[in-house]
DNA sequence: TACAAGATGTACCTATCGGTACAAACAAGC
DNA sequence: GCTTGTTTGTACCGATAGGTACATCTTGTA
């Protein structure tokens, strides 16, 4: 009979780290094996589709995390302001204050974009949309909310680029804090 | 006797395109050969250091372009406002309105960052610094100028990520135009 | 304890990787 | 037309890529 524990899941954090560090092409099976502690046998047992299925599993996991921790709070928080604050908090935590890179952002820039196009596209579309919902609920017009959301999601991605380029984690926090302040101060009725 | 024309230079645009499209690891010598129309013989004749030297040459070329077309205008324009407008114009042109990706940004996110750390770091540092100079000359305090510059450079990089993720070039233009407006309207004496 | 099904290590496959060696083709100056 | 140095194509190298085959453990259940 099969094991009750899905070991597949346990490999995902390590897989995510490898893909984040080396990209899709750069993440060789030997690196993946070293990072997860699994041999090819196990790897191809859990992910018969090979590297592509591994990456897809990681993307799905990231997607789920953001849905639960960021998008849903943004859409459903009793106070939209609280949802927005929660977004900045969760994002700062997730990206380890800029020391960690956004895998989906990195995939978007590389030619992995085409391979995982739907996933990459949906992730950002959902993020922008969820933030726009919060802003609209906070009293901003639909058009203005979309514009602000697009800008904020963009600046977060850019902050990750800058922080990593300069090897200066502090930069990420600085940019994030300014955006949060700007966004919340721009809302009506304080 | 040697040829007077340095053919090496002529290969750089094609090289840049390959690295932009496939990243450093993904740009195989066969792809490079196909893109440039050069065989290994020529390639290693012009770039004895191999792929790494090719990428470095591309980075240097990009750096030079931005220095001439963006950083210097920002620092030296008679009217700082004009320098800023010129920055947005040149950047929009360079990135083909969001259809093209920033190679240095992509390198920053990948592990190519370590290989070309100095170049990657300087590029963004110079950009932020040059923009801050323009803002200061336009009458903004040093601290505020640095903050605004960081935010704007970040949002440009993020806009490239978003545009490519959504496969929506228009997004880049939208974000850029909003930033330009916000930046110029925030300056004293109109 | 025996069995079935999942989990794992190892050996092996072909293709391609980045890089080297080198001889032939080429161009320019005398 | 010869010489000199550059530019090229081609053959080749060891290493590693992603992936498959399969025999051997493990493990939960009866």
mmCIF file with all atom_site columns, C-alpha atoms in Angstrom, chain B residues 32-107:
data_model
loop_
_atom_site.group_PDB
_atom_site.id
_atom_site.type_symbol
_atom_site.label_atom_id
_atom_site.label_alt_id
_atom_site.label_comp_id
_atom_site.label_asym_id
_atom_site.label_entity_id
_atom_site.label_seq_id
_atom_site.pdbx_PDB_ins_code
_atom_site.Cartn_x
_atom_site.Cartn_y
_atom_site.Cartn_z
_atom_site.occupancy
_atom_site.B_iso_or_equiv
_atom_site.pdbx_formal_charge
_atom_site.auth_seq_id
_atom_site.auth_comp_id
_atom_site.auth_asym_id
_atom_site.auth_atom_id
_atom_site.pdbx_PDB_model_num
ATOM 1  C CA . UNK B 1 32  ? 25.285 32.426 -30.418 1.00 0.00 ? 32  UNK B CA 1
ATOM 2  C CA . UNK B 1 33  ? 26.715 31.133 -33.662 1.00 0.00 ? 33  UNK B CA 1
ATOM 3  C CA . UNK B 1 34  ? 23.318 31.164 -35.314 1.00 0.00 ? 34  UNK B CA 1
ATOM 4  C CA . UNK B 1 35  ? 22.477 34.668 -34.078 1.00 0.00 ? 35  UNK B CA 1
ATOM 5  C CA . UNK B 1 36  ? 25.768 36.249 -35.070 1.00 0.00 ? 36  UNK B CA 1
ATOM 6  C CA . UNK B 1 37  ? 26.425 34.248 -38.201 1.00 0.00 ? 37  UNK B CA 1
ATOM 7  C CA . UNK B 1 38  ? 29.878 33.451 -36.884 1.00 0.00 ? 38  UNK B CA 1
ATOM 8  C CA . UNK B 1 39  ? 31.468 30.063 -36.374 1.00 0.00 ? 39  UNK B CA 1
ATOM 9  C CA . UNK B 1 40  ? 33.399 29.050 -33.316 1.00 0.00 ? 40  UNK B CA 1
ATOM 10 C CA . UNK B 1 41  ? 36.616 29.981 -35.061 1.00 0.00 ? 41  UNK B CA 1
ATOM 11 C CA . UNK B 1 42  ? 35.623 33.613 -35.429 1.00 0.00 ? 42  UNK B CA 1
ATOM 12 C CA . UNK B 1 43  ? 33.926 33.788 -32.074 1.00 0.00 ? 43  UNK B CA 1
ATOM 13 C CA . UNK B 1 44  ? 36.990 32.599 -30.193 1.00 0.00 ? 44  UNK B CA 1
ATOM 14 C CA . UNK B 1 45  ? 39.183 34.755 -32.333 1.00 0.00 ? 45  UNK B CA 1
ATOM 15 C CA . UNK B 1 46  ? 37.302 37.895 -31.326 1.00 0.00 ? 46  UNK B CA 1
ATOM 16 C CA . UNK B 1 47  ? 36.566 36.780 -27.780 1.00 0.00 ? 47  UNK B CA 1
ATOM 17 C CA . UNK B 1 48  ? 39.395 34.533 -26.570 1.00 0.00 ? 48  UNK B CA 1
ATOM 18 C CA . UNK B 1 49  ? 37.784 34.480 -23.152 1.00 0.00 ? 49  UNK B CA 1
ATOM 19 C CA . UNK B 1 50  ? 34.762 32.641 -24.516 1.00 0.00 ? 50  UNK B CA 1
ATOM 20 C CA . UNK B 1 51  ? 31.178 33.231 -23.446 1.00 0.00 ? 51  UNK B CA 1
ATOM 21 C CA . UNK B 1 52  ? 32.173 35.229 -20.425 1.00 0.00 ? 52  UNK B CA 1
ATOM 22 C CA . UNK B 1 53  ? 34.116 37.720 -22.500 1.00 0.00 ? 53  UNK B CA 1
ATOM 23 C CA . UNK B 1 54  ? 31.230 37.962 -24.960 1.00 0.00 ? 54  UNK B CA 1
ATOM 24 C CA . UNK B 1 55  ? 28.790 38.760 -22.174 1.00 0.00 ? 55  UNK B CA 1
ATOM 25 C CA . UNK B 1 56  ? 31.199 41.229 -20.637 1.00 0.00 ? 56  UNK B CA 1
ATOM 26 C CA . UNK B 1 57  ? 31.550 43.008 -23.969 1.00 0.00 ? 57  UNK B CA 1
ATOM 27 C CA . UNK B 1 58  ? 27.772 43.256 -24.200 1.00 0.00 ? 58  UNK B CA 1
ATOM 28 C CA . UNK B 1 59  ? 27.510 44.611 -20.664 1.00 0.00 ? 59  UNK B CA 1
ATOM 29 C CA . UNK B 1 60  ? 30.184 47.199 -21.368 1.00 0.00 ? 60  UNK B CA 1
ATOM 30 C CA . UNK B 1 61  ? 28.361 48.246 -24.488 1.00 0.00 ? 61  UNK B CA 1
ATOM 31 C CA . UNK B 1 62  ? 25.071 48.656 -22.638 1.00 0.00 ? 62  UNK B CA 1
ATOM 32 C CA . UNK B 1 63  ? 26.837 50.572 -19.927 1.00 0.00 ? 63  UNK B CA 1
ATOM 33 C CA . UNK B 1 64  ? 28.334 52.937 -22.480 1.00 0.00 ? 64  UNK B CA 1
ATOM 34 C CA . UNK B 1 65  ? 25.000 53.482 -24.158 1.00 0.00 ? 65  UNK B CA 1
ATOM 35 C CA . UNK B 1 66  ? 23.247 54.394 -20.934 1.00 0.00 ? 66  UNK B CA 1
ATOM 36 C CA . UNK B 1 67  ? 26.085 56.606 -19.903 1.00 0.00 ? 67  UNK B CA 1
ATOM 37 C CA . UNK B 1 68  ? 25.872 58.593 -23.116 1.00 0.00 ? 68  UNK B CA 1
ATOM 38 C CA . UNK B 1 69  ? 22.115 58.624 -23.613 1.00 0.00 ? 69  UNK B CA 1
ATOM 39 C CA . UNK B 1 70  ? 20.754 58.643 -20.069 1.00 0.00 ? 70  UNK B CA 1
ATOM 40 C CA . UNK B 1 71  ? 23.197 59.282 -17.254 1.00 0.00 ? 71  UNK B CA 1
ATOM 41 C CA . UNK B 1 72  ? 25.116 62.168 -18.767 1.00 0.00 ? 72  UNK B CA 1
ATOM 42 C CA . UNK B 1 73  ? 21.989 64.035 -19.943 1.00 0.00 ? 73  UNK B CA 1
ATOM 43 C CA . UNK B 1 74  ? 20.550 63.598 -16.457 1.00 0.00 ? 74  UNK B CA 1
ATOM 44 C CA . UNK B 1 75  ? 23.632 65.074 -14.864 1.00 0.00 ? 75  UNK B CA 1
ATOM 45 C CA . UNK B 1 76  ? 24.415 67.815 -17.338 1.00 0.00 ? 76  UNK B CA 1
ATOM 46 C CA . UNK B 1 77  ? 21.229 68.949 -19.055 1.00 0.00 ? 77  UNK B CA 1
ATOM 47 C CA . UNK B 1 78  ? 20.831 72.746 -18.919 1.00 0.00 ? 78  UNK B CA 1
ATOM 48 C CA . UNK B 1 79  ? 17.333 72.178 -17.533 1.00 0.00 ? 79  UNK B CA 1
ATOM 49 C CA . UNK B 1 80  ? 17.130 69.192 -15.160 1.00 0.00 ? 80  UNK B CA 1
ATOM 50 C CA . UNK B 1 81  ? 13.503 68.684 -16.187 1.00 0.00 ? 81  UNK B CA 1
ATOM 51 C CA . UNK B 1 82  ? 14.634 68.249 -19.762 1.00 0.00 ? 82  UNK B CA 1
ATOM 52 C CA . UNK B 1 83  ? 17.196 65.659 -18.676 1.00 0.00 ? 83  UNK B CA 1
ATOM 53 C CA . UNK B 1 84  ? 14.503 63.696 -16.879 1.00 0.00 ? 84  UNK B CA 1
ATOM 54 C CA . UNK B 1 85  ? 12.174 63.799 -19.854 1.00 0.00 ? 85  UNK B CA 1
ATOM 55 C CA . UNK B 1 86  ? 15.052 62.670 -22.021 1.00 0.00 ? 86  UNK B CA 1
ATOM 56 C CA . UNK B 1 87  ? 15.668 59.755 -19.677 1.00 0.00 ? 87  UNK B CA 1
ATOM 57 C CA . UNK B 1 88  ? 12.116 58.495 -20.049 1.00 0.00 ? 88  UNK B CA 1
ATOM 58 C CA . UNK B 1 89  ? 12.261 58.941 -23.793 1.00 0.00 ? 89  UNK B CA 1
ATOM 59 C CA . UNK B 1 90  ? 15.589 57.148 -24.199 1.00 0.00 ? 90  UNK B CA 1
ATOM 60 C CA . UNK B 1 91  ? 14.574 54.313 -21.870 1.00 0.00 ? 91  UNK B CA 1
ATOM 61 C CA . UNK B 1 92  ? 11.304 53.765 -23.663 1.00 0.00 ? 92  UNK B CA 1
ATOM 62 C CA . UNK B 1 93  ? 13.154 53.643 -26.951 1.00 0.00 ? 93  UNK B CA 1
ATOM 63 C CA . UNK B 1 94  ? 15.880 51.351 -25.655 1.00 0.00 ? 94  UNK B CA 1
ATOM 64 C CA . UNK B 1 95  ? 13.484 48.798 -24.241 1.00 0.00 ? 95  UNK B CA 1
ATOM 65 C CA . UNK B 1 96  ? 11.313 48.922 -27.338 1.00 0.00 ? 96  UNK B CA 1
ATOM 66 C CA . UNK B 1 97  ? 8.390  50.100 -25.239 1.00 0.00 ? 97  UNK B CA 1
ATOM 67 C CA . UNK B 1 98  ? 8.612  47.058 -23.014 1.00 0.00 ? 98  UNK B CA 1
ATOM 68 C CA . UNK B 1 99  ? 9.048  44.402 -25.661 1.00 0.00 ? 99  UNK B CA 1
ATOM 69 C CA . UNK B 1 100 ? 12.711 44.167 -24.793 1.00 0.00 ? 100 UNK B CA 1
ATOM 70 C CA . UNK B 1 101 ? 14.096 43.070 -21.463 1.00 0.00 ? 101 UNK B CA 1
ATOM 71 C CA . UNK B 1 102 ? 16.861 44.667 -19.405 1.00 0.00 ? 102 UNK B CA 1
ATOM 72 C CA . UNK B 1 103 ? 19.796 42.297 -19.661 1.00 0.00 ? 103 UNK B CA 1
ATOM 73 C CA . UNK B 1 104 ? 21.442 43.723 -16.580 1.00 0.00 ? 104 UNK B CA 1
ATOM 74 C CA . UNK B 1 105 ? 18.229 43.384 -14.602 1.00 0.00 ? 105 UNK B CA 1
ATOM 75 C CA . UNK B 1 106 ? 17.855 39.792 -15.745 1.00 0.00 ? 106 UNK B CA 1
ATOM 76 C CA . UNK B 1 107 ? 21.469 39.072 -14.801 1.00 0.00 ? 107 UNK B CA 1
#
